[in-house]
Amino acid sequence: MAVKNAMTSDFLHSAYGGESMAHMRYLTWGAVAEKEGFPNIGKLFEAISFAERVHANNHFKEIGGATSDATVTAGAVFGMGKTVDNLQGAINGELHEVEQMYPVYLNAAEFQAEQGAKRSFHFALEAEKIHADLFAQAQNAAKEGKDMELKSVYICPVCGHTVLDGAPDNCPVCGAKKEMYKKF
Ligand SMILES: [Fe+2]
Ligand SMILES: [Fe+2]
């Protein structure tokens, strides 16, 4: 169902822009990590890039409505440094989403009784908490010149829930079945 209230609609547009850019940024930084000899950190970036795409897609659907043009203003982290620096950019972006952006957006959607937007913001907020933590783990390894220890990364294609080395029977955030998770 399409969003009805202007404020929540603005937040959905902004979050769509932010997630779209995060999607691209992580692909770029993932390629840098691989070149630097950190294939697992590269894989983490690639997998989380997919999670951000899931969020962007969810927000886009909630905007709904007829075809329209809109200028989107969204925060984005820029910079092409070494992997340790890129991971700091990733941590900063995720923490901004966890500590400020999504809690505010979620409250607005709740206040305006926008159930679809509420669901979409909630999904993103829960995944970004995990992302901030995983990027911090990756940065600790990279600071010592080491790759992150992981075999695979699993992403829920409904909500973007992110987990290392094996999917749960049901997604703890949205309830999706294990078989639905995308493996990286
Ligand atoms: Fe994220
Ligand atoms: Fe999920």
mmCIF file of C-alpha atoms and ligand atoms in Angstrom:
data_model
loop_
_atom_site.group_PDB
_atom_site.id
_atom_site.type_symbol
_atom_site.label_atom_id
_atom_site.label_comp_id
_atom_site.label_asym_id
_atom_site.label_seq_id
_atom_site.Cartn_x
_atom_site.Cartn_y
_atom_site.Cartn_z
ATOM 1 C CA MET A 1 0.000 0.000 0.000
ATOM 2 C CA ALA A 2 1.311 3.400 -0.955
ATOM 3 C CA VAL A 3 2.288 5.918 1.701
ATOM 4 C CA LYS A 4 -0.323 8.611 2.483
ATOM 5 C CA ASN A 5 1.398 11.241 4.630
ATOM 6 C CA ALA A 6 3.953 13.713 3.251
ATOM 7 C CA MET A 7 6.416 13.452 6.128
ATOM 8 C CA THR A 8 6.698 9.665 6.009
ATOM 9 C CA SER A 9 6.806 9.851 2.215
ATOM 10 C CA ASP A 10 9.791 12.255 2.415
ATOM 11 C CA PHE A 11 11.547 9.870 4.809
ATOM 12 C CA LEU A 12 10.918 6.912 2.485
ATOM 13 C CA HIS A 13 12.388 8.876 -0.453
ATOM 14 C CA SER A 14 15.439 9.884 1.571
ATOM 15 C CA ALA A 15 15.976 6.346 2.893
ATOM 16 C CA TYR A 16 15.615 4.995 -0.658
ATOM 17 C CA GLY A 17 18.349 7.383 -1.808
ATOM 18 C CA GLY A 18 20.614 6.541 1.121
ATOM 19 C CA GLU A 19 20.250 2.772 0.702
ATOM 20 C CA SER A 20 20.779 2.970 -3.065
ATOM 21 C CA MET A 21 24.048 4.816 -2.550
ATOM 22 C CA ALA A 22 25.149 2.460 0.227
ATOM 23 C CA HIS A 23 24.506 -0.432 -2.168
ATOM 24 C CA MET A 24 26.879 1.055 -4.746
ATOM 25 C CA ARG A 25 29.450 2.258 -2.228
ATOM 26 C CA TYR A 26 29.834 -1.212 -0.695
ATOM 27 C CA LEU A 27 30.351 -2.822 -4.103
ATOM 28 C CA THR A 28 33.137 -0.322 -4.799
ATOM 29 C CA TRP A 29 34.761 -0.765 -1.395
ATOM 30 C CA GLY A 30 34.418 -4.554 -1.690
ATOM 31 C CA ALA A 31 36.478 -4.501 -4.887
ATOM 32 C CA VAL A 32 39.132 -2.418 -3.091
ATOM 33 C CA ALA A 33 39.254 -4.965 -0.230
ATOM 34 C CA GLU A 34 39.737 -7.832 -2.668
ATOM 35 C CA LYS A 35 42.573 -6.002 -4.397
ATOM 36 C CA GLU A 36 44.225 -5.403 -1.036
ATOM 37 C CA GLY A 37 44.182 -9.157 -0.349
ATOM 38 C CA PHE A 38 41.135 -9.267 1.952
ATOM 39 C CA PRO A 39 38.724 -11.544 0.031
ATOM 40 C CA ASN A 40 36.499 -12.172 3.066
ATOM 41 C CA ILE A 41 36.087 -8.475 3.792
ATOM 42 C CA GLY A 42 35.332 -8.091 0.074
ATOM 43 C CA LYS A 43 32.667 -10.767 0.425
ATOM 44 C CA LEU A 44 31.208 -9.038 3.487
ATOM 45 C CA PHE A 45 30.917 -5.772 1.535
ATOM 46 C CA GLU A 46 29.304 -7.564 -1.412
ATOM 47 C CA ALA A 47 26.780 -9.389 0.793
ATOM 48 C CA ILE A 48 25.854 -6.277 2.789
ATOM 49 C CA SER A 49 25.555 -4.377 -0.493
ATOM 50 C CA PHE A 50 22.774 -6.837 -1.354
ATOM 51 C CA ALA A 51 21.098 -6.205 2.022
ATOM 52 C CA GLU A 52 21.065 -2.449 1.286
ATOM 53 C CA ARG A 53 19.497 -3.219 -2.090
ATOM 54 C CA VAL A 54 16.752 -5.155 -0.288
ATOM 55 C CA HIS A 55 16.121 -2.103 1.906
ATOM 56 C CA ALA A 56 16.089 0.276 -1.084
ATOM 57 C CA ASN A 57 13.652 -2.020 -2.871
ATOM 58 C CA ASN A 58 11.350 -2.211 0.178
ATOM 59 C CA HIS A 59 11.306 1.597 0.543
ATOM 60 C CA PHE A 60 10.684 2.038 -3.201
ATOM 61 C CA LYS A 61 7.669 -0.270 -3.047
ATOM 62 C CA GLU A 62 6.229 1.580 -0.050
ATOM 63 C CA ILE A 63 6.487 4.912 -1.894
ATOM 64 C CA GLY A 64 4.200 3.287 -4.458
ATOM 65 C CA GLY A 65 1.787 5.480 -6.343
ATOM 66 C CA ALA A 66 1.856 6.561 -9.949
ATOM 67 C CA THR A 67 5.019 7.368 -11.867
ATOM 68 C CA SER A 68 6.512 10.618 -10.640
ATOM 69 C CA ASP A 69 9.675 12.653 -10.555
ATOM 70 C CA ALA A 70 11.331 13.590 -7.303
ATOM 71 C CA THR A 71 14.599 15.096 -6.187
ATOM 72 C CA VAL A 72 15.996 12.972 -3.399
ATOM 73 C CA THR A 73 18.168 14.373 -0.651
ATOM 74 C CA ALA A 74 19.977 11.709 1.328
ATOM 75 C CA GLY A 75 23.121 11.516 3.393
ATOM 76 C CA ALA A 76 26.018 9.623 1.861
ATOM 77 C CA VAL A 77 29.559 8.794 2.880
ATOM 78 C CA PHE A 78 32.235 9.533 0.282
ATOM 79 C CA GLY A 79 35.880 8.580 0.040
ATOM 80 C CA MET A 80 38.083 6.000 -1.641
ATOM 81 C CA GLY A 81 40.806 5.081 0.770
ATOM 82 C CA LYS A 82 42.375 1.910 2.014
ATOM 83 C CA THR A 83 40.083 -0.789 3.375
ATOM 84 C CA VAL A 84 40.626 0.278 7.009
ATOM 85 C CA ASP A 85 39.410 3.796 6.100
ATOM 86 C CA ASN A 86 36.576 2.536 3.924
ATOM 87 C CA LEU A 87 35.389 0.375 6.816
ATOM 88 C CA GLN A 88 35.378 3.463 9.045
ATOM 89 C CA GLY A 89 33.139 5.144 6.470
ATOM 90 C CA ALA A 90 30.883 2.087 6.516
ATOM 91 C CA ILE A 91 30.746 2.070 10.337
ATOM 92 C CA ASN A 92 29.940 5.805 10.408
ATOM 93 C CA GLY A 93 27.143 5.382 7.873
ATOM 94 C CA GLU A 94 25.609 2.397 9.646
ATOM 95 C CA LEU A 95 25.793 4.084 13.069
ATOM 96 C CA HIS A 96 24.119 7.196 11.688
ATOM 97 C CA GLU A 97 21.276 4.990 10.466
ATOM 98 C CA VAL A 98 21.052 3.061 13.750
ATOM 99 C CA GLU A 99 21.361 5.969 16.188
ATOM 100 C CA GLN A 100 19.552 8.766 14.355
ATOM 101 C CA MET A 101 17.991 8.182 10.981
ATOM 102 C CA TYR A 102 15.905 5.032 11.295
ATOM 103 C CA PRO A 103 14.695 5.572 14.884
ATOM 104 C CA VAL A 104 13.365 9.009 13.813
ATOM 105 C CA TYR A 105 11.852 7.662 10.572
ATOM 106 C CA LEU A 106 10.299 4.738 12.435
ATOM 107 C CA ASN A 107 8.751 7.063 15.029
ATOM 108 C CA ALA A 108 7.292 9.277 12.298
ATOM 109 C CA ALA A 109 5.791 6.269 10.490
ATOM 110 C CA GLU A 110 4.351 5.025 13.780
ATOM 111 C CA PHE A 111 2.885 8.445 14.604
ATOM 112 C CA GLN A 112 1.325 8.690 11.137
ATOM 113 C CA ALA A 113 0.039 5.097 11.260
ATOM 114 C CA GLU A 114 1.928 4.200 8.082
ATOM 115 C CA GLN A 115 2.103 0.429 8.534
ATOM 116 C CA GLY A 116 4.069 -0.339 5.357
ATOM 117 C CA ALA A 117 6.727 2.307 5.969
ATOM 118 C CA LYS A 118 6.947 1.230 9.607
ATOM 119 C CA ARG A 119 7.705 -2.321 8.520
ATOM 120 C CA SER A 120 10.263 -1.181 5.937
ATOM 121 C CA PHE A 121 12.092 1.119 8.406
ATOM 122 C CA HIS A 122 12.005 -1.551 11.118
ATOM 123 C CA PHE A 123 13.583 -4.135 8.787
ATOM 124 C CA ALA A 124 16.364 -1.729 7.827
ATOM 125 C CA LEU A 125 17.055 -0.606 11.398
ATOM 126 C CA GLU A 126 17.478 -4.194 12.634
ATOM 127 C CA ALA A 127 19.864 -5.110 9.798
ATOM 128 C CA GLU A 128 21.975 -1.952 10.139
ATOM 129 C CA LYS A 129 22.689 -2.773 13.805
ATOM 130 C CA ILE A 130 24.246 -6.047 12.659
ATOM 131 C CA HIS A 131 26.100 -4.333 9.805
ATOM 132 C CA ALA A 132 27.726 -1.809 12.149
ATOM 133 C CA ASP A 133 28.972 -4.672 14.321
ATOM 134 C CA LEU A 134 30.264 -6.793 11.413
ATOM 135 C CA PHE A 135 32.098 -3.845 9.841
ATOM 136 C CA ALA A 136 33.720 -3.141 13.231
ATOM 137 C CA GLN A 137 34.900 -6.771 13.397
ATOM 138 C CA ALA A 138 36.253 -6.488 9.851
ATOM 139 C CA GLN A 139 38.074 -3.276 10.702
ATOM 140 C CA ASN A 140 39.726 -4.847 13.771
ATOM 141 C CA ALA A 141 41.140 -7.567 11.518
ATOM 142 C CA ALA A 142 42.195 -5.149 8.765
ATOM 143 C CA LYS A 143 43.981 -2.909 11.279
ATOM 144 C CA GLU A 144 46.252 -5.862 12.010
ATOM 145 C CA GLY A 145 46.769 -6.489 8.309
ATOM 146 C CA LYS A 146 44.547 -9.593 8.479
ATOM 147 C CA ASP A 147 41.457 -10.666 6.591
ATOM 148 C CA MET A 148 38.231 -11.259 8.528
ATOM 149 C CA GLU A 149 37.534 -14.872 9.511
ATOM 150 C CA LEU A 150 34.360 -16.100 7.857
ATOM 151 C CA LYS A 151 33.220 -18.820 5.489
ATOM 152 C CA SER A 152 30.073 -17.286 4.089
ATOM 153 C CA VAL A 153 27.563 -14.501 4.612
ATOM 154 C CA TYR A 154 23.785 -15.070 4.474
ATOM 155 C CA ILE A 155 21.283 -12.315 3.699
ATOM 156 C CA CYS A 156 17.502 -12.488 4.144
ATOM 157 C CA PRO A 157 16.025 -11.251 0.840
ATOM 158 C CA VAL A 158 12.885 -9.949 2.600
ATOM 159 C CA CYS A 159 14.391 -7.765 5.336
ATOM 160 C CA GLY A 160 18.165 -7.782 4.810
ATOM 161 C CA HIS A 161 18.944 -9.671 8.047
ATOM 162 C CA THR A 162 22.628 -10.573 7.882
ATOM 163 C CA VAL A 163 24.370 -13.535 9.495
ATOM 164 C CA LEU A 164 27.728 -15.285 9.106
ATOM 165 C CA ASP A 165 28.361 -18.953 8.307
ATOM 166 C CA GLY A 166 24.795 -20.331 8.305
ATOM 167 C CA ALA A 167 21.197 -19.137 8.088
ATOM 168 C CA PRO A 168 18.729 -19.669 10.979
ATOM 169 C CA ASP A 169 15.609 -21.831 10.441
ATOM 170 C CA ASN A 170 13.556 -18.643 10.387
ATOM 171 C CA CYS A 171 14.707 -15.058 10.029
ATOM 172 C CA PRO A 172 14.572 -13.530 13.555
ATOM 173 C CA VAL A 173 13.386 -10.205 12.107
ATOM 174 C CA CYS A 174 10.781 -11.099 9.447
ATOM 175 C CA GLY A 175 10.249 -14.853 9.837
ATOM 176 C CA ALA A 176 11.404 -15.820 6.319
ATOM 177 C CA LYS A 177 12.436 -19.455 5.919
ATOM 178 C CA LYS A 178 16.072 -20.597 5.929
ATOM 179 C CA GLU A 179 15.906 -21.685 2.273
ATOM 180 C CA MET A 180 15.174 -18.126 1.195
ATOM 181 C CA TYR A 181 18.465 -16.688 2.458
ATOM 182 C CA LYS A 182 20.964 -15.694 -0.216
ATOM 183 C CA LYS A 183 24.446 -17.048 0.367
ATOM 184 C CA PHE A 184 27.632 -15.136 -0.446
HETATM 185 FE FE FE B 1 23.617 -1.542 6.387
HETATM 186 FE FE FE B 2 14.223 -11.414 7.221
#
